[in-house]
Short mmCIF file of C-alpha atoms in Angstrom, two decimals:
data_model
loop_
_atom_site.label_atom_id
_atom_site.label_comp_id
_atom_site.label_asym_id
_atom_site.label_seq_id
_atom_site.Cartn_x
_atom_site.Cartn_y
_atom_site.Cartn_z
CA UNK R 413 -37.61 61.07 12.03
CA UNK R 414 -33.75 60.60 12.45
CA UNK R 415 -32.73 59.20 15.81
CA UNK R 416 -30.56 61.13 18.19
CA UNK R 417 -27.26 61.77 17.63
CA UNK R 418 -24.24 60.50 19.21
CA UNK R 419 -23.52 64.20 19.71
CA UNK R 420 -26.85 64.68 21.72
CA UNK R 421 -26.61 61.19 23.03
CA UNK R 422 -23.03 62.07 24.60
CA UNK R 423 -23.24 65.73 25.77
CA UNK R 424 -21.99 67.13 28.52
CA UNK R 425 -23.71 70.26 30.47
CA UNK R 426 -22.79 73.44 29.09
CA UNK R 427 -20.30 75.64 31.05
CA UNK R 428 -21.57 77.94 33.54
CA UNK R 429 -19.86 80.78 31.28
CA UNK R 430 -21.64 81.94 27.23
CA UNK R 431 -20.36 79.84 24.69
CA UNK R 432 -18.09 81.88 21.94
CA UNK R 433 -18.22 81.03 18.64
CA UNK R 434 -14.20 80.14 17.99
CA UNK R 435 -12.65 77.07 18.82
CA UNK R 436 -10.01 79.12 21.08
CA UNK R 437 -11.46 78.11 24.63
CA UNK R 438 -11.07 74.91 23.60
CA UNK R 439 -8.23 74.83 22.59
CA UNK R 440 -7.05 76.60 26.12
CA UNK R 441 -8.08 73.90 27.89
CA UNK R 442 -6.68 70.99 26.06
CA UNK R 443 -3.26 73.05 25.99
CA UNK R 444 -2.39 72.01 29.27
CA UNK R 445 -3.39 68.38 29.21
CA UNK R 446 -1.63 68.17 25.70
CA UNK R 447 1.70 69.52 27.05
CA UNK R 448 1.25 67.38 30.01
CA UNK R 449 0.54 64.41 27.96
CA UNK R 450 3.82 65.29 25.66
CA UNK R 451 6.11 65.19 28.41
CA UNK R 452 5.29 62.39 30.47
CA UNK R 453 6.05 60.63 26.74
CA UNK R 454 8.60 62.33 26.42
CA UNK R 455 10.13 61.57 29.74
CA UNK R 456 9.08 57.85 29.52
CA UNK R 457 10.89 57.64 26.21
CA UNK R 458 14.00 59.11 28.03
CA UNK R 459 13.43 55.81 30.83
CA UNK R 460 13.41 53.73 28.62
CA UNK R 461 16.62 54.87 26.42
CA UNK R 462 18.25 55.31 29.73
CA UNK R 463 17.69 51.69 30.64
CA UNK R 464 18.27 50.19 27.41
CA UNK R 465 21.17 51.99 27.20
CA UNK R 466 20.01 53.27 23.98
CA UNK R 467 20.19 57.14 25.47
CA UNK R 468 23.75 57.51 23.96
CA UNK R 469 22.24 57.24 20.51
CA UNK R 470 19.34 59.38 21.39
CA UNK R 471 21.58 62.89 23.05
CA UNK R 472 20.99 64.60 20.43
CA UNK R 473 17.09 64.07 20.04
CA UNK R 474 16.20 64.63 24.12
CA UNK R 475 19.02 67.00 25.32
CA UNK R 476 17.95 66.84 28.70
CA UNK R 477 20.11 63.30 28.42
CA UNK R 478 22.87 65.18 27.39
CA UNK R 479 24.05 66.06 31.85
CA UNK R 480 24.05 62.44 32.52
CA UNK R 481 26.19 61.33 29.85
CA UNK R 482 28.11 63.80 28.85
CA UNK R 483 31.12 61.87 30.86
CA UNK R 484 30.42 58.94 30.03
CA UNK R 485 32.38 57.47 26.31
CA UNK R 486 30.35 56.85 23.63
CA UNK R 487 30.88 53.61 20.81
CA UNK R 488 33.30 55.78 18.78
CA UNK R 489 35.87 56.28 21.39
CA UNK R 490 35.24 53.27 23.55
CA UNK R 491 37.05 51.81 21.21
CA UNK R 492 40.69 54.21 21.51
CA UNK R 493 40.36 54.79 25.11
CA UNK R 494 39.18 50.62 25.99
CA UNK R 495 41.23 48.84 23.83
CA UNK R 496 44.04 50.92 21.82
CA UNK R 497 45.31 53.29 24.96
CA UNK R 498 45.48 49.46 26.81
CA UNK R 499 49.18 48.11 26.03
CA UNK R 500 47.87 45.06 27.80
CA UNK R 501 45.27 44.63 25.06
CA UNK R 502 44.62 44.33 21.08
CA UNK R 503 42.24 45.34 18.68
CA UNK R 504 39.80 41.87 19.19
CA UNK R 505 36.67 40.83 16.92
CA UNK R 506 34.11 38.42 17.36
CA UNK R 507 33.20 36.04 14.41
CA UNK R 508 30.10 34.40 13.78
CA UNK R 509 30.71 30.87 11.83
CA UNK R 510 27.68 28.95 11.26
CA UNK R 511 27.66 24.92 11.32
CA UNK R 512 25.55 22.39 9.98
CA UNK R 513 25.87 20.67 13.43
CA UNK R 514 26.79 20.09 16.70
CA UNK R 515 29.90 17.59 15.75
CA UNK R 516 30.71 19.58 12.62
CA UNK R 517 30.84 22.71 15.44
CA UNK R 518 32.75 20.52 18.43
CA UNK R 519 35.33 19.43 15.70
CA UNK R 520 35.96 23.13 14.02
CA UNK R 521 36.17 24.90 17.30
CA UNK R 522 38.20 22.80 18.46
CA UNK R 523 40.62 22.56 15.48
CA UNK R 524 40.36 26.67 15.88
CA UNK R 525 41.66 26.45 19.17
CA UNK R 526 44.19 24.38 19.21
CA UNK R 527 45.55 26.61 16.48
CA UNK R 528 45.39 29.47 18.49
CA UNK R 529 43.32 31.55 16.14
CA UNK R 530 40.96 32.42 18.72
CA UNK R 531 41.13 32.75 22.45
CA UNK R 532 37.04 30.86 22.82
CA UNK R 533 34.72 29.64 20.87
CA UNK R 534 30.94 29.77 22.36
CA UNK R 535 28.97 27.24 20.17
CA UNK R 536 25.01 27.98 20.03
CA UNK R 537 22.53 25.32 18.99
CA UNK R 538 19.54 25.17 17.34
CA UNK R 539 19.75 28.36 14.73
CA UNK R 540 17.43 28.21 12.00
CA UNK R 541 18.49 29.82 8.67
CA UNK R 542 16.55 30.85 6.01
CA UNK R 543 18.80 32.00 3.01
CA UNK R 544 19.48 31.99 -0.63
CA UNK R 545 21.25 28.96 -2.48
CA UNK R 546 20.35 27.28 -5.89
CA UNK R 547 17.59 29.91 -7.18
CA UNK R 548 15.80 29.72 -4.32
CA UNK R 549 15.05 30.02 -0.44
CA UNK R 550 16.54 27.28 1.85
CA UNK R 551 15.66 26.62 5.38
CA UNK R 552 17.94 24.67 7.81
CA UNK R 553 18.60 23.85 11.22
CA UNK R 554 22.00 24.69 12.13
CA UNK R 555 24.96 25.83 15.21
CA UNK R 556 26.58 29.45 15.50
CA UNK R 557 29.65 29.47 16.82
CA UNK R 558 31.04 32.65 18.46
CA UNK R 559 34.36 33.29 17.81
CA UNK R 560 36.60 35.83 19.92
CA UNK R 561 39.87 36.57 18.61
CA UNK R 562 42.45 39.28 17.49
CA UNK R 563 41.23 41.58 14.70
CA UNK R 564 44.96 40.67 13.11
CA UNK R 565 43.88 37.16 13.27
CA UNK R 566 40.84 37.36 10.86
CA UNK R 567 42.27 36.13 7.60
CA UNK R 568 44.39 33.15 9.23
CA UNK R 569 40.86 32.15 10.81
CA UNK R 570 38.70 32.55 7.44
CA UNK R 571 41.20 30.38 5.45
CA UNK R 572 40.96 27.77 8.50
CA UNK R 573 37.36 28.28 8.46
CA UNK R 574 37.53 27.06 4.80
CA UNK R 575 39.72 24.87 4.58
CA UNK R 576 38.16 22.45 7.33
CA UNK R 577 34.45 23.28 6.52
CA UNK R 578 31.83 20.86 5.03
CA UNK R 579 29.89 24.10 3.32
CA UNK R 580 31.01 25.12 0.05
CA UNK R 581 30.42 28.66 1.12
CA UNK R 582 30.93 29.11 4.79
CA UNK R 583 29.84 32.12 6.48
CA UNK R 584 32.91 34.30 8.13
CA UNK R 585 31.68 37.40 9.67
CA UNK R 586 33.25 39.79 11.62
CA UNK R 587 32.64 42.71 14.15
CA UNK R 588 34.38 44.52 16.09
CA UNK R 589 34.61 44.90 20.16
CA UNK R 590 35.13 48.42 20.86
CA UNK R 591 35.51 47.60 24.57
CA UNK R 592 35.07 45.38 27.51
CA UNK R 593 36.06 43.94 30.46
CA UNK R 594 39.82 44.94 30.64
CA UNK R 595 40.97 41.48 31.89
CA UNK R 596 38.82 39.40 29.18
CA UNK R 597 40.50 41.28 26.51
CA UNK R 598 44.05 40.53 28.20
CA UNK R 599 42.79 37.17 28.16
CA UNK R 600 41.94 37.01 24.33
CA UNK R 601 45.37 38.92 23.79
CA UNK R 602 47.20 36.09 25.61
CA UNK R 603 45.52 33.34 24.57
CA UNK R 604 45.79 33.67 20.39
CA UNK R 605 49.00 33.96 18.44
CA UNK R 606 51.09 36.90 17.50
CA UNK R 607 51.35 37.22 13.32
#
């Protein structure tokens, strides 16, 4: 004789009202919790773009966002209105050069300074890379260095990069800052060289 199920084990009472034979009373009363369920997610979600700052990216997914922000400038036209409509300020980049130490990183920052190809030079150690070179995968312990400068400076800095480099390949990478504290980007204006 087959034991009980976990259908008989687990019942609860039958309601006080005739059962029907559709599904549609149940569904009824899981409407409610559903929809209840789907925007407390959906709110939380909204939280959590809101304080990751992520919510600009999201507008047009939860456009209940769309009243708090719709002031405020999005990545596109931070850029014009932060660092282009500032005559104080110029376009400016960050560049990440990676080391294979901390000397090799003290001496080439440095050297980048006192060029004035870039205004700082934040050096962070203990990387670890994992990459590509000689038919097959490499790992090593290395230095970034953070490099802010002028976006007109970028080829001066890659040849300086090269020429004073112990990798045969160095890494040069760009991006862009599309805005900022107004005074810092003053700074990096006045602390580089004109070309």
């Amino acid at each position: 004789m087959p034991g009980p199920s976990l259908f008989r084990t687990f019942a609860i009472s039958s309601p006080p009202y005739p059962r029907r034979p559709s599904a549609v009373p149940t569904l009824r009363r899981r409407a409610p919790l559903v929809g209840a369920l789907w925007v407390l997610s959906l709110g939380a979600v909204a939280a959590l773009a809101y304080r990751t700052g992520c919510a600009q990216s999201h507008r047009r997914f939860f456009p209940f966002l769309r009243s708090k922000f719709i002031n405020q400038p999005t990545a596109r036209n931070l850029h014009s209105t932060g660092m282009e409509a500032a005559s104080t300020t110029v376009p400016a980049i960050v560049v990440y050069v990676t080391v294979p130490n901390k000397q090799a990183g003290k001496k080439l920052a440095e050297s980048i300074i006192k060029e004035k190809l870039a205004a700082c030079v934040n050096q962070v150690p203990g990387i670890e890379s994992v990459y590509w070179w000689d038919g097959k995968v490499q790992t090593d312990s290395e230095d970034l260095l953070i490099i802010k400068t002028r976006e007109s400076l970028l080829s001066a800095l890659t040849d300086h990069v090269k020429a004073n480099h112990e990798y045969e390949v160095p890494e040069v990478i760009a991006l862009p800052i599309t805005g900022g504290n107004l005074k810092y980007l003053e700074w990096i204006k006045n602390s580089t060289r004109e070309i």
